[in-house]
Structure formats: structure tokens, C-alpha cells
Coordinates of C-alpha atoms in Angstrom, one line a residue:
Chain A
M236 CA -0.2 -0.4 0.4
S237 CA 1.7 3.6 -0.9
L238 CA 0.3 6.6 0.1
D239 CA 0.8 9.8 -2.0
K240 CA 0.6 12.8 -0.2
T241 CA -2.5 14.0 -1.0
T242 CA -4.1 10.6 1.4
V243 CA -1.2 11.8 4.1
T244 CA -2.7 15.6 4.4
A245 CA -6.1 13.9 4.3
I246 CA -5.3 11.7 6.9
A247 CA -3.8 14.5 9.1
H248 CA -6.4 17.0 9.0
L249 CA -8.2 14.0 10.2
A250 CA -6.0 13.5 13.3
R251 CA -5.5 17.7 13.4
I252 CA -2.3 17.6 12.9
E253 CA -0.2 20.3 10.4
V254 CA 2.3 18.8 9.0
P255 CA 4.5 21.3 6.7
E256 CA 4.6 20.5 3.1
D257 CA 8.0 20.1 3.0
E258 CA 7.6 17.2 4.9
L259 CA 4.5 15.1 3.0
D260 CA 7.1 13.4 0.8
H261 CA 8.6 11.7 3.4
L262 CA 6.1 11.2 5.6
A263 CA 4.1 9.5 3.2
S264 CA 6.7 7.3 2.1
E265 CA 7.5 6.2 6.1
L266 CA 4.1 5.4 6.2
S267 CA 3.9 3.6 2.8
G268 CA 6.9 1.8 4.5
I269 CA 4.6 0.5 8.0
L270 CA 1.7 -0.5 5.7
D271 CA 3.4 -2.3 3.2
F272 CA 5.0 -4.1 6.8
V273 CA 1.7 -4.7 8.3
E274 CA 0.4 -5.6 4.8
Q275 CA 2.0 -9.5 6.0
L276 CA -1.2 -10.1 7.7
A277 CA -3.4 -10.4 4.7
E278 CA -1.4 -13.7 3.9
V279 CA -3.1 -15.7 7.6
D280 CA -6.5 -16.7 7.2
T281 CA -8.5 -16.1 10.4
D282 CA -11.9 -17.1 8.6
G283 CA -13.9 -18.2 11.6
V284 CA -11.4 -16.6 14.1
E285 CA -13.7 -13.9 16.1
P286 CA -11.5 -11.1 17.0
M287 CA -9.5 -10.4 20.2
T288 CA -11.9 -8.1 22.4
S289 CA -10.7 -8.3 25.7
V290 CA -7.2 -9.3 26.7
A291 CA -8.3 -11.1 30.9
A292 CA -10.6 -13.3 31.0
M293 CA -13.4 -11.4 33.3
V294 CA -16.0 -10.0 32.7
L295 CA -16.4 -5.9 33.0
P296 CA -16.9 -5.0 35.5
R297 CA -20.7 -2.5 36.7
R298 CA -20.9 0.0 39.5
A299 CA -24.1 2.4 40.2
D300 CA -24.3 5.3 38.1
A301 CA -23.8 7.6 40.3
V302 CA -21.6 11.5 40.8
T303 CA -18.7 10.4 42.6
D304 CA -15.8 13.3 41.9
G305 CA -16.1 16.5 40.9
G306 CA -16.6 19.4 43.3
Y307 CA -14.2 21.2 42.8
P308 CA -13.5 23.6 38.8
D309 CA -10.6 25.2 40.3
K310 CA -8.3 22.1 40.3
I311 CA -9.1 20.9 36.9
L312 CA -8.9 24.0 35.1
A313 CA -5.3 25.5 37.0
N314 CA -3.8 23.2 34.5
A315 CA -5.8 25.1 31.7
P316 CA -3.4 27.3 28.9
E317 CA -6.5 30.1 28.9
A318 CA -9.2 29.8 31.8
D319 CA -12.0 32.3 33.5
E320 CA -14.9 32.2 35.6
G321 CA -14.8 28.5 36.1
F322 CA -14.7 28.0 31.6
F323 CA -11.8 26.5 29.1
L324 CA -11.5 29.4 27.2
V325 CA -11.0 28.4 23.1
P326 CA -10.6 31.4 20.5
K327 CA -14.9 32.0 18.7
V328 CA -16.5 28.6 17.4
V329 CA -19.6 30.6 16.3
E330 CA -20.1 33.6 13.9
Chain B
M61 CA 30.2 0.4 55.7
T62 CA 31.4 -2.3 53.2
T63 CA 29.2 -1.4 50.4
A64 CA 28.9 2.1 49.5
L65 CA 24.6 2.6 50.0
T66 CA 23.9 3.1 46.5
D67 CA 24.9 -0.7 45.9
L68 CA 22.6 -2.1 48.6
T69 CA 19.5 -4.1 47.1
I70 CA 16.3 -3.5 48.2
A71 CA 15.9 -6.3 50.7
G72 CA 19.8 -5.3 51.5
A73 CA 18.8 -2.2 52.5
L74 CA 15.5 -2.6 54.3
D75 CA 17.4 -5.1 56.4
G76 CA 20.0 -2.4 57.1
L77 CA 17.4 0.4 57.7
A78 CA 15.5 -2.7 60.1
K79 CA 18.6 -3.1 62.2
G80 CA 19.5 1.2 62.3
E81 CA 23.0 0.0 60.3
F82 CA 21.7 3.7 58.6
T83 CA 18.6 5.6 57.8
A84 CA 16.3 6.7 55.0
V85 CA 17.6 10.3 54.6
E86 CA 21.3 9.2 54.5
L87 CA 19.9 6.2 52.3
T88 CA 18.0 9.2 50.2
E89 CA 20.7 11.4 50.6
A90 CA 23.8 9.3 49.1
H91 CA 21.2 7.9 46.0
L92 CA 20.7 12.3 45.4
R93 CA 24.8 12.9 45.3
A94 CA 24.9 9.7 42.8
M95 CA 21.9 11.1 40.9
E96 CA 24.2 14.5 40.1
A97 CA 27.3 12.7 39.8
A98 CA 25.5 11.7 36.9
R99 CA 23.3 13.6 35.0
G100 CA 24.9 13.1 31.8
L101 CA 23.1 10.9 31.4
N102 CA 20.0 12.6 30.9
A103 CA 18.5 9.6 33.4
F104 CA 16.1 12.1 34.7
I105 CA 13.5 14.5 33.0
T106 CA 12.8 16.2 36.4
E107 CA 14.9 15.6 40.3
T108 CA 12.5 15.8 43.0
P109 CA 15.3 15.8 46.4
D110 CA 13.5 17.3 48.2
L111 CA 10.2 16.1 47.8
A112 CA 12.5 12.9 48.3
L113 CA 13.9 14.6 51.8
E114 CA 10.5 15.1 53.3
R115 CA 9.7 11.7 52.4
A116 CA 12.6 10.1 53.4
R117 CA 12.1 11.6 57.1
A118 CA 8.8 10.6 57.2
S119 CA 9.6 7.4 56.7
D120 CA 12.4 7.2 59.5
S121 CA 10.1 8.7 62.0
R122 CA 7.1 5.7 60.9
R123 CA 9.7 3.1 61.7
R124 CA 10.6 4.5 65.0
G125 CA 7.1 4.1 65.7
G126 CA 6.6 0.7 64.5
Q127 CA 5.2 1.7 61.2
I128 CA 6.7 -0.4 58.1
G129 CA 5.8 -0.5 55.0
S130 CA 7.3 -3.0 52.5
M131 CA 8.9 -1.2 50.9
E132 CA 10.1 1.7 53.9
G133 CA 12.6 4.0 53.0
I134 CA 13.5 3.0 49.7
P135 CA 14.8 5.7 46.9
I136 CA 12.7 4.9 43.6
G137 CA 12.7 6.5 40.4
M138 CA 9.6 7.2 38.7
K139 CA 9.1 6.9 34.9
D140 CA 8.1 10.1 33.8
L141 CA 4.6 8.3 32.5
F142 CA 3.5 8.2 36.1
C143 CA 0.9 11.4 37.7
T144 CA 2.8 12.8 40.5
E145 CA 0.2 14.8 42.4
G146 CA 2.3 18.3 42.5
V147 CA 5.2 17.5 40.8
R148 CA 5.7 18.2 36.8
T149 CA 4.3 15.6 34.9
T150 CA 5.2 15.8 31.0
A151 CA 5.8 11.8 29.4
A152 CA 9.1 13.6 27.6
S153 CA 6.2 15.5 25.5
H154 CA 6.7 18.5 24.5
I155 CA 2.9 18.2 24.5
L156 CA 2.6 18.4 28.2
D157 CA 4.6 21.5 28.7
G158 CA 3.5 22.7 32.3
F159 CA 0.9 19.6 33.4
T160 CA 0.9 19.2 37.3
P161 CA -1.6 17.0 37.7
P162 CA -3.5 16.9 40.8
Y163 CA -3.9 14.2 42.0
E164 CA -1.3 11.5 42.1
S165 CA -1.4 7.9 40.0
T166 CA -2.9 4.3 41.8
V167 CA 1.0 2.8 41.0
S168 CA 2.4 5.5 42.7
A169 CA -0.1 5.6 45.4
N170 CA 0.2 2.1 45.9
L171 CA 3.8 2.7 46.4
I172 CA 3.8 6.0 48.6
K173 CA 2.3 3.8 50.9
A174 CA 4.3 1.0 51.2
G175 CA 7.2 3.8 52.2
A176 CA 9.2 4.2 48.9
V177 CA 10.3 7.7 48.5
M178 CA 10.5 9.0 45.0
L179 CA 14.2 10.7 43.8
G180 CA 12.5 12.2 40.7
K181 CA 10.9 11.4 37.2
T182 CA 12.9 9.1 34.9
N183 CA 13.5 9.9 30.9
L184 CA 11.3 7.9 28.6
D185 CA 10.1 8.0 25.2
E186 CA 7.7 10.6 24.0
F187 CA 5.0 8.8 25.0
A188 CA 6.7 5.9 25.8
M189 CA 6.9 5.1 21.6
G190 CA 10.1 3.9 21.0
S191 CA 12.9 1.2 21.8
A192 CA 15.9 3.8 22.4
N193 CA 14.9 6.5 24.6
I194 CA 15.9 9.1 21.2
T195 CA 11.9 10.6 20.9
S196 CA 12.2 11.9 24.6
H197 CA 11.5 16.3 23.8
H198 CA 14.1 16.0 27.1
G199 CA 16.5 14.7 24.6
P200 CA 18.3 10.7 24.6
V201 CA 19.0 9.0 27.8
V202 CA 22.9 7.4 27.6
S203 CA 23.4 4.4 28.9
P204 CA 26.1 3.5 31.6
W205 CA 27.4 0.7 29.9
R206 CA 30.1 1.0 27.2
R207 CA 31.6 -1.4 24.6
R208 CA 35.2 -2.7 25.0
S209 CA 35.8 -2.2 21.8
D210 CA 34.6 1.1 21.3
P211 CA 34.3 2.8 24.9
G212 CA 34.0 6.2 23.8
V213 CA 30.8 5.7 21.9
D214 CA 27.5 6.7 23.7
L215 CA 25.0 4.0 23.7
V216 CA 21.4 3.2 24.0
P217 CA 19.9 2.3 27.4
G218 CA 16.8 0.3 25.6
G219 CA 13.2 1.8 25.8
S220 CA 10.5 3.4 26.6
S221 CA 11.5 2.9 29.8
G222 CA 15.0 3.7 29.4
G223 CA 15.2 6.6 32.5
S224 CA 14.5 3.9 34.5
A225 CA 16.5 1.3 33.8
A226 CA 19.5 3.1 33.5
A227 CA 19.3 5.0 36.9
V228 CA 18.7 1.7 38.5
A229 CA 21.9 0.1 36.3
A230 CA 24.1 2.9 37.4
R231 CA 23.6 3.0 41.2
L232 CA 21.3 6.2 41.3
A233 CA 18.1 4.9 42.0
M234 CA 17.7 1.2 44.4
A235 CA 14.6 0.6 41.8
A236 CA 12.0 2.5 39.5
T237 CA 9.0 2.0 37.8
G238 CA 8.7 1.2 34.2
T239 CA 5.4 0.6 32.1
D240 CA 5.3 -1.7 29.4
T241 CA 3.5 -1.6 26.3
G242 CA 5.3 -4.0 23.8
G243 CA 8.7 -4.3 25.7
S244 CA 9.3 -1.2 27.0
I245 CA 10.6 -2.8 30.5
R246 CA 11.8 -5.4 29.7
Q247 CA 14.2 -4.9 26.6
P248 CA 15.7 -2.1 28.0
A249 CA 16.6 -4.3 32.1
S250 CA 18.7 -6.4 29.1
F251 CA 20.7 -3.2 27.4
C252 CA 20.9 -2.3 31.0
G253 CA 21.8 -5.7 32.9
I254 CA 18.6 -5.4 35.5
V255 CA 15.7 -7.3 36.1
G256 CA 12.6 -6.2 35.2
I257 CA 9.1 -7.8 34.9
K258 CA 5.5 -6.6 32.9
P259 CA 3.2 -8.3 34.9
T260 CA -0.1 -10.1 33.8
Y261 CA -2.0 -6.9 31.9
G262 CA -4.7 -6.3 35.0
R263 CA -2.5 -7.1 37.7
C264 CA -1.4 -2.9 37.8
S265 CA -3.3 -0.3 37.7
R266 CA -3.7 2.1 34.4
W267 CA -5.3 4.9 36.2
G268 CA -3.4 7.7 36.6
V269 CA -0.4 6.9 34.0
V270 CA -0.2 8.4 30.7
A271 CA -1.9 6.0 28.4
F272 CA -0.8 4.9 24.9
A273 CA -2.2 1.5 23.8
S274 CA -4.9 1.0 26.6
S275 CA -5.2 -2.7 25.9
L276 CA -1.5 -3.1 25.8
D277 CA -0.4 -0.7 28.6
Q278 CA 1.1 -2.1 32.1
A279 CA 3.4 -0.9 34.8
G280 CA 6.5 -2.8 36.4
P281 CA 9.8 -3.0 38.6
M282 CA 12.8 -2.7 37.6
T283 CA 15.4 -3.8 39.6
R284 CA 18.8 -5.4 40.6
T285 CA 18.2 -8.7 41.6
V286 CA 14.8 -11.0 41.6
R287 CA 14.3 -11.1 44.8
D288 CA 14.2 -6.9 44.6
A289 CA 11.0 -7.1 41.6
A290 CA 9.2 -9.8 44.0
I291 CA 9.5 -6.3 46.6
M292 CA 8.0 -4.2 44.3
L293 CA 5.8 -5.6 42.5
G294 CA 4.0 -6.4 45.6
A295 CA 4.1 -2.9 46.7
M296 CA 2.6 -2.3 43.4
A297 CA 0.1 -4.0 41.7
G298 CA -3.4 -4.6 43.7
H299 CA -7.4 -3.6 42.3
D300 CA -8.3 -0.4 41.8
P301 CA -12.0 -0.1 41.0
K302 CA -11.0 3.1 39.1
D303 CA -9.5 1.0 36.3
S304 CA -12.1 -1.3 34.8
T305 CA -9.3 -3.5 33.7
S306 CA -8.1 -3.9 36.9
A307 CA -8.3 -7.4 38.1
P308 CA -10.2 -8.1 41.2
I309 CA -7.5 -10.6 42.7
A310 CA -5.5 -10.7 45.8
V311 CA -1.5 -9.7 45.8
P312 CA 0.3 -12.2 46.6
D313 CA 3.5 -12.3 48.2
F314 CA 5.4 -12.6 45.5
T315 CA 8.8 -13.4 48.0
K316 CA 7.3 -16.3 49.0
A317 CA 7.2 -17.5 45.2
L318 CA 11.1 -17.4 45.5
T319 CA 12.0 -21.3 46.8
G320 CA 14.7 -22.2 44.5
E321 CA 13.1 -25.4 43.5
V322 CA 12.1 -26.4 39.9
R323 CA 13.0 -29.8 39.8
G324 CA 9.6 -31.0 37.8
L325 CA 8.9 -28.0 36.1
R326 CA 8.2 -28.3 32.3
I327 CA 10.5 -25.3 30.7
G328 CA 9.2 -24.0 27.2
V329 CA 11.6 -23.4 24.4
P330 CA 9.2 -22.2 21.2
R331 CA 11.0 -22.7 18.4
E332 CA 9.6 -19.9 16.0
Y333 CA 12.3 -17.4 18.4
R334 CA 15.3 -18.9 17.0
P335 CA 14.6 -17.1 13.4
E336 CA 17.3 -17.2 10.8
G337 CA 20.2 -14.7 11.6
L338 CA 19.3 -14.6 15.0
A339 CA 23.3 -13.5 16.3
P340 CA 25.2 -16.5 17.3
E341 CA 25.8 -14.5 21.2
I342 CA 21.6 -14.8 21.7
A343 CA 21.8 -18.9 20.7
A344 CA 24.1 -19.3 22.7
L345 CA 23.1 -17.6 25.6
W346 CA 19.8 -18.9 25.7
D347 CA 21.3 -22.5 25.2
Q348 CA 23.2 -21.5 28.4
G349 CA 20.1 -20.4 30.1
I350 CA 17.9 -23.7 29.4
D351 CA 21.3 -26.1 30.3
W352 CA 21.1 -24.1 33.7
L353 CA 17.7 -25.1 34.3
R354 CA 18.0 -28.3 33.1
Q355 CA 21.1 -28.4 35.5
A356 CA 18.1 -27.6 38.1
G357 CA 16.0 -30.1 37.6
A358 CA 13.7 -28.7 35.4
V359 CA 12.6 -29.9 31.9
P360 CA 13.0 -27.9 28.9
V361 CA 10.6 -29.2 26.2
E362 CA 10.6 -27.1 22.8
I363 CA 7.2 -25.8 22.1
T364 CA 5.6 -24.2 18.5
L365 CA 3.7 -21.3 18.9
P366 CA 2.9 -20.5 14.6
H367 CA 1.8 -17.4 15.5
T368 CA 4.8 -15.6 16.8
R369 CA 6.1 -13.8 13.2
H370 CA 3.1 -12.2 13.3
A371 CA 3.1 -10.5 16.2
L372 CA 5.1 -7.5 15.4
A373 CA 3.1 -6.5 12.2
T374 CA -0.3 -7.1 14.4
Y375 CA 0.9 -5.0 17.5
Y376 CA 1.9 -2.1 14.9
I377 CA -1.7 -1.5 13.8
V378 CA -3.3 -2.5 17.4
A379 CA -0.7 0.4 19.2
P380 CA -0.8 2.9 16.8
A381 CA -4.4 2.7 16.3
E382 CA -5.2 3.1 20.7
A383 CA -2.6 5.3 20.4
S384 CA -4.5 8.0 17.6
S385 CA -7.4 7.2 19.8
N386 CA -6.0 7.8 23.8
L387 CA -3.6 11.2 21.9
A388 CA -7.0 12.6 20.8
R389 CA -6.9 14.5 24.4
Y390 CA -4.2 16.7 23.5
D391 CA -6.2 19.7 21.9
G392 CA -4.2 22.2 23.5
V393 CA -7.5 23.3 25.2
R394 CA -7.5 21.7 28.9
F395 CA -4.1 20.9 29.7
G396 CA -0.6 21.0 28.0
L397 CA 1.0 23.5 25.4
R398 CA -1.8 25.2 23.1
V399 CA -0.9 26.7 20.2
E400 CA -2.7 30.3 19.0
G401 CA -5.2 30.1 16.3
K402 CA -7.4 31.7 14.8
T403 CA -9.9 29.2 14.9
L404 CA -10.5 26.3 16.7
D405 CA -9.8 23.6 14.3
E406 CA -6.2 25.5 13.4
L407 CA -5.6 25.9 17.5
Y408 CA -6.0 22.0 18.0
R409 CA -3.7 21.7 14.3
K410 CA -1.0 23.9 15.2
T411 CA -1.1 22.4 19.4
R412 CA -0.6 19.3 17.6
G413 CA 1.2 19.9 15.1
E414 CA 4.4 21.5 17.2
G415 CA 3.1 19.7 20.6
F416 CA 4.2 16.0 18.4
G417 CA 7.6 14.6 18.2
K418 CA 8.2 12.7 14.8
E419 CA 7.4 8.9 15.9
V420 CA 4.4 10.0 17.4
R421 CA 3.4 11.3 14.7
R422 CA 4.1 8.6 12.7
R423 CA 2.4 6.6 15.3
I424 CA -1.1 8.7 15.4
L425 CA -0.7 8.7 11.3
I426 CA -1.1 5.4 11.2
G427 CA -3.4 5.4 13.7
T428 CA -5.6 7.1 12.4
Y429 CA -5.5 5.8 8.7
V430 CA -5.9 2.0 9.9
L431 CA -9.8 2.8 12.0
S432 CA -10.9 5.7 8.9
A433 CA -13.7 4.4 7.1
G434 CA -13.3 1.8 4.8
Y435 CA -9.9 -0.1 6.5
Y436 CA -11.0 -0.5 9.7
D437 CA -12.0 -4.4 9.1
A438 CA -8.7 -4.7 6.3
Y439 CA -6.8 -3.4 9.4
Y440 CA -8.0 -3.6 12.6
A441 CA -10.2 -6.1 12.7
K442 CA -7.3 -8.2 11.1
A443 CA -5.2 -7.3 13.6
Q444 CA -7.5 -8.5 16.0
K445 CA -8.0 -11.9 15.0
L446 CA -4.3 -12.4 14.6
R447 CA -4.4 -11.0 18.1
S448 CA -6.3 -14.0 18.8
L449 CA -4.7 -16.7 17.4
I450 CA -1.1 -15.3 19.2
A451 CA -3.3 -15.9 22.3
R452 CA -4.4 -19.3 21.4
D453 CA -0.8 -20.4 20.7
F454 CA 0.3 -19.4 24.2
R455 CA -2.9 -21.1 25.7
E456 CA -2.2 -24.4 24.3
A457 CA 1.5 -24.2 24.8
F458 CA 1.3 -23.7 28.2
E459 CA -1.2 -27.1 28.7
K460 CA 2.4 -28.8 28.0
V461 CA 4.9 -26.2 30.1
D462 CA 4.5 -24.3 33.0
V463 CA 7.6 -21.8 32.1
I464 CA 8.9 -19.8 28.5
L465 CA 12.0 -19.0 28.3
T466 CA 12.9 -17.2 25.4
P467 CA 16.5 -14.2 24.0
T468 CA 14.6 -10.7 25.9
A469 CA 16.3 -9.0 22.1
P470 CA 18.0 -9.4 19.2
S471 CA 21.2 -7.4 19.8
A472 CA 23.1 -6.2 23.1
A473 CA 22.8 -2.2 23.3
F474 CA 23.4 -0.3 19.6
G475 CA 25.1 3.1 19.7
L476 CA 22.9 6.2 19.8
G477 CA 21.8 7.4 16.1
E478 CA 22.3 3.9 15.4
K479 CA 19.0 2.3 13.7
T480 CA 17.3 5.1 13.0
D481 CA 17.2 5.6 9.0
N482 CA 14.1 2.9 8.9
P483 CA 11.3 3.0 11.5
I484 CA 10.7 -1.1 10.6
T485 CA 14.5 -1.6 12.4
M486 CA 13.9 0.1 15.4
Y487 CA 10.5 -1.7 15.9
L488 CA 12.4 -4.9 15.4
N489 CA 14.1 -4.6 19.0
D490 CA 10.5 -5.6 20.3
V491 CA 10.3 -8.8 18.0
F492 CA 10.4 -10.9 21.0
T493 CA 9.1 -8.7 23.8
I494 CA 5.6 -8.4 22.0
P495 CA 4.0 -11.5 21.4
T496 CA 3.6 -11.5 25.4
S497 CA 2.5 -8.0 25.1
L498 CA -0.4 -9.2 22.5
A499 CA -1.6 -11.9 25.0
G500 CA -1.5 -10.2 27.9
L501 CA 0.7 -12.5 29.3
P502 CA 3.9 -11.8 32.3
G503 CA 7.3 -11.4 30.7
L504 CA 10.3 -10.9 32.8
S505 CA 13.8 -10.3 31.5
L506 CA 16.9 -11.1 33.7
P507 CA 20.2 -10.2 33.2
A508 CA 22.3 -13.6 31.8
G509 CA 25.5 -13.3 30.3
L510 CA 27.5 -10.3 28.5
S511 CA 28.2 -9.9 24.7
A512 CA 31.8 -10.3 23.1
D513 CA 31.3 -6.7 23.3
G514 CA 31.1 -6.4 27.2
L515 CA 27.6 -5.5 27.0
P516 CA 24.6 -7.3 29.4
L517 CA 22.5 -9.5 27.0
G518 CA 18.7 -10.9 28.8
L519 CA 16.5 -13.9 28.6
Q520 CA 13.0 -14.0 29.0
L521 CA 10.4 -15.8 31.3
I522 CA 7.0 -16.0 30.1
G523 CA 4.2 -17.3 32.4
R524 CA 0.5 -18.6 32.7
P525 CA -1.8 -14.9 33.2
F526 CA -1.5 -14.1 36.8
D527 CA 0.9 -16.5 37.8
E528 CA 4.2 -14.4 38.3
E529 CA 5.3 -16.5 41.1
T530 CA 6.5 -19.2 38.4
V531 CA 7.8 -16.7 36.4
L532 CA 10.2 -15.0 39.4
N533 CA 10.6 -18.4 40.5
V534 CA 12.4 -19.5 37.6
A535 CA 13.7 -15.9 36.9
G536 CA 15.4 -17.0 41.0
V537 CA 17.0 -19.6 39.8
M538 CA 18.2 -18.6 36.7
E539 CA 20.0 -15.4 38.3
S540 CA 21.5 -17.8 41.0
A541 CA 23.2 -19.7 37.8
A542 CA 24.2 -16.9 35.6
G543 CA 26.0 -14.8 38.6
F544 CA 25.5 -11.5 36.6
T545 CA 27.5 -9.0 39.1
A546 CA 28.8 -7.4 35.7
R547 CA 28.7 -3.7 36.4
P548 CA 28.6 -0.7 34.2
A549 CA 31.8 1.0 33.4
R550 CA 29.5 5.1 34.0
V551 CA 29.1 3.8 38.0
E552 CA 30.4 7.0 40.4
A553 CA 32.2 4.7 43.2

């Protein structure tokens, strides 16, 4: 599987990662190399094999749907790059 | 005093503390001095000497009051992937700039409860993605070991827990925490000549550990002896309701498993781990390991794990897929780095473009691609099926054997700057450790000998789920047989 620059740009957009134009070619060839490598799995017959969904053989535990934590907005906002009056601040999203 | 305080094992130090031969403060001070003298290794991202001395004083006072935890007064390094309350946590990434967790991870909290004293946060590959500790935003870690033939070349400590491995090998910390997703405890342990165990998935809580690939990540101890690993694993492990994949089973006293008795135990030797081109000295070391166990009365049994050769490819779909999802949280809004943009979308793109290093970016992009519409079944679903087959190989093998012995890594440590031309070359470092991770099984690396060039080489023991006890016991027998006493070149006396 060979990825071209356009595809890499599209993936980078999906991942919300800005990639400088002059790095696209190199990145495309690196990613293609990795995809070529994992391509080998196609040769394994996996008909009738269930995909692994849980590493340990155990049932996911359940708990009561109750609020057990919270009530400290200052602590939560302490690491925010920009915050005001109990909110995270971001650029305007609605014109 | 005949032995330097920094040369003691955890077991030895606990003994000395109990007899009053020295205090936790003295022990901590000795390690802080060693850390300062060895800053050139870049093993720590953040040193916490004041906090360490405060906790050491508290430990001494607890001891006077008869309150003695299982690691009371033991100075340790903490991989900078564990969130530590009030202490900067970076995951070795630029994107976590300025992040100081307001909470303590469960594993580090368990260690505090056991009385351990944190010396600082150890360096690692960015977000634990790497096998040489060269992707850290805070610079590479240098191994304390040197090649005999070429002592001027700086070697890598392995990765991703490279800072932890280097710190323990260089006697800067008595032990350190590591995390392992595809070999990140075992491979650096092998490169640095120490013991490292990745426990069974679910044995240690992942709560508060910066996530890489959630179905693979496990925390574990890195120590200089098997007994120390048993002591520290006991302190780290335990059920935690805050991690839904944490196993609700009791933690045994792992040190009690170290009976030294392995007679009749069946040791699996998988033929797929002897690929064409395996370095002769690795193959010879493995044979030596088999022989030690045979002499101790164990029975080597050849086994087959037929899907081994597809494990690496499986991993390089599953791990990046989970990483791309986990790392979506770094958006420049709630914590860490923010690079301003005119729109919210631009802010995301610029923050993540600048905040992630090249290897992390590569893996997020691969993960995004294999999870994207139209490709999910061909890649991710296929890889999860392979994972079932790999786990089944192990299950069937464990019907015939009690523990499996393999090499830990295909080579000894390499030089800084080597193997960087192609990502796949670097990924091959973990070819022997990844299958265990995919199956969620416990795996331990112990130093078994030296390469012709004087560098440590490790052997790996793999156990049944939640049977770390057999793994540790067999490792203890091999440790005695190996008599590994070599010391790295760069240890300040």
C-alpha cells in the first residue's frame, strides 16, 4: 500500500496535526513502508476467528451510575492554558 | 561500611534500615548525590530532592513508630509517565508543557503507601513510543554501559523505560517503575543488565498512567535482583476500582514464591524464537539458560508458537490505533501546550503539529489511517483476529509447559544514532517481547550474561496469566546460576 501526499494530508487533517508541506513526501514514504510491513497479515487465514475484544478473561465490572467525584473546578482549570470564570477558553466557534 | 549505600539491593537496604545501620535520609542523600554526579546520563527529567528528603524523614519517623511498609525508606525513580500530584509530569512530550497533575496515579500512590521515597521522574521515549529512549523531548538517555571495543561511543539504554533502566543500572536509584506496552520494561532491562517484569495485564492499575495503548499498557518494577522485583511488584500491584481492567484478585507475597525449587518444572522453548539470522551469541546465551534450568532439575520442552512471526505487524496496527484514539485528548484546551490559531480547528492542528515529536506523529497518523472508514476491517479487525490466534498459541503451549524461556532482545545495546534510518528497523527490537504483550501475559527479563563486547544480554521468562510467582521463582534460579555481577563502566564509586 503506497500513500501519496494527498492521502497523507487527508489523514493529517483527520488527526488534526499540522504537517509542514516540505515533510509530506518523506512522511508519505515512511507511512507507506509501515503499511507495506503490516500488509503481511493479509496472508493469514482468519476465517472463523473471533477478534480479541478483552485481553484478560474477565467480565467488565459494573458500578452504580452515581456521581462519586467532582466539585473542584479550580483544580481542573489549574492546568488550562486559558481559563476564565470556571470555563476553558477557546477561539470563537460561532460567528 | 563495606558496601556503598547505592550498591545495596532493596532487600539488603530494608535489612540495614531495620537494624538501624543507616537511616532512610542517609540512603536518600547517597542516591541524590549519585544522581547529581551522573546528570550526563540524562536519566531524570525532573529531580525532586526536597520532596525525597521530606518523604525520607517521614519514613524514618514512621519506622521509629513501628509503622513499616514493604518498601519503607527505599529510594526509587518514577517513570515520568505516572501522574504525580504536585510534581510536573511530561510523558517526555512537548505537548504536556507545564502540566502538573492534581492527582496521584494508583501505582505511585501504592508505592508511597508502602513507604518508598521518590527521587525524581525518569526520562523515557515520548509517550513511551520507542525502543532506544531517543524520542524524548528532553533529550536522549545515555546508557551507563560502554562497549569494550569502542568505549568512546554513547550507547542507548533501550526504551521506552530507558531513564528508569539507566538510573537503576548506574546506582542512581535502588529501583524504578517502568511501563511496558510492547517491551518497554523488558528490552531496556536487557540492554542495561537489570531485572524488569511486565506483569499480567490487569495486575497493576493503569489509573493515572499516561495512556499509550490501553489494551497493552502495564506497569512493572525495574530492579537489580529478582527478589527486589518480587518485593516491588507486591507494592505496586492490586485491584483498583478506578481501572475497569484491573483484576479483582488478591496480590500474593511474591517473595514467598522464591523457593529456588524448579525440579520437574516444564520449560517451554519456542522454536519460532530462533529465526534464521539470530545473532550466535544470543542463541548461545539462550542455550546456556536452558542448560542452567536443566541442571536445576527442570525439563526443557520444545514448543511451537506458530503465529509469532506476525506479532510485530499485528502490534503495529493495534498499538498505533489505540494511541491515535488516546492521544486525541491533547488538544491545547484543557492542559499542556497551546499554540494559538484563528479558529478552534487551527488551534488543534497547530498545537498537535508542534507538540508531538516525529515518532508520535507517525504512530498517530498510522493509527488514524487504519481506523478510518473503509480500512477498519482490513487492518484493525484483522489485527485483532491475529491477536486471538497469538493468544491461542500461548494457551495451547501452556497446556504442555509451566513457563517459557526466550531471549529478551535480538541484540545488545546499540549506539546513539544507529538504527534510525527506517522505523521498522527500530521496531524489530521488540520482536521477542511483543507477542507476550499482545497475549497479556507476564514477562520478565533478567541479565544472563555479557556480549563479546562486554554488554549485558537478557533472557525472557513468560508465564501463565497471573502466575508471576512461577516466573519469579524460575528467574531466581537462573539468576543464581548466571551469577551476573558485571557493573556498568559509568558508575561513580
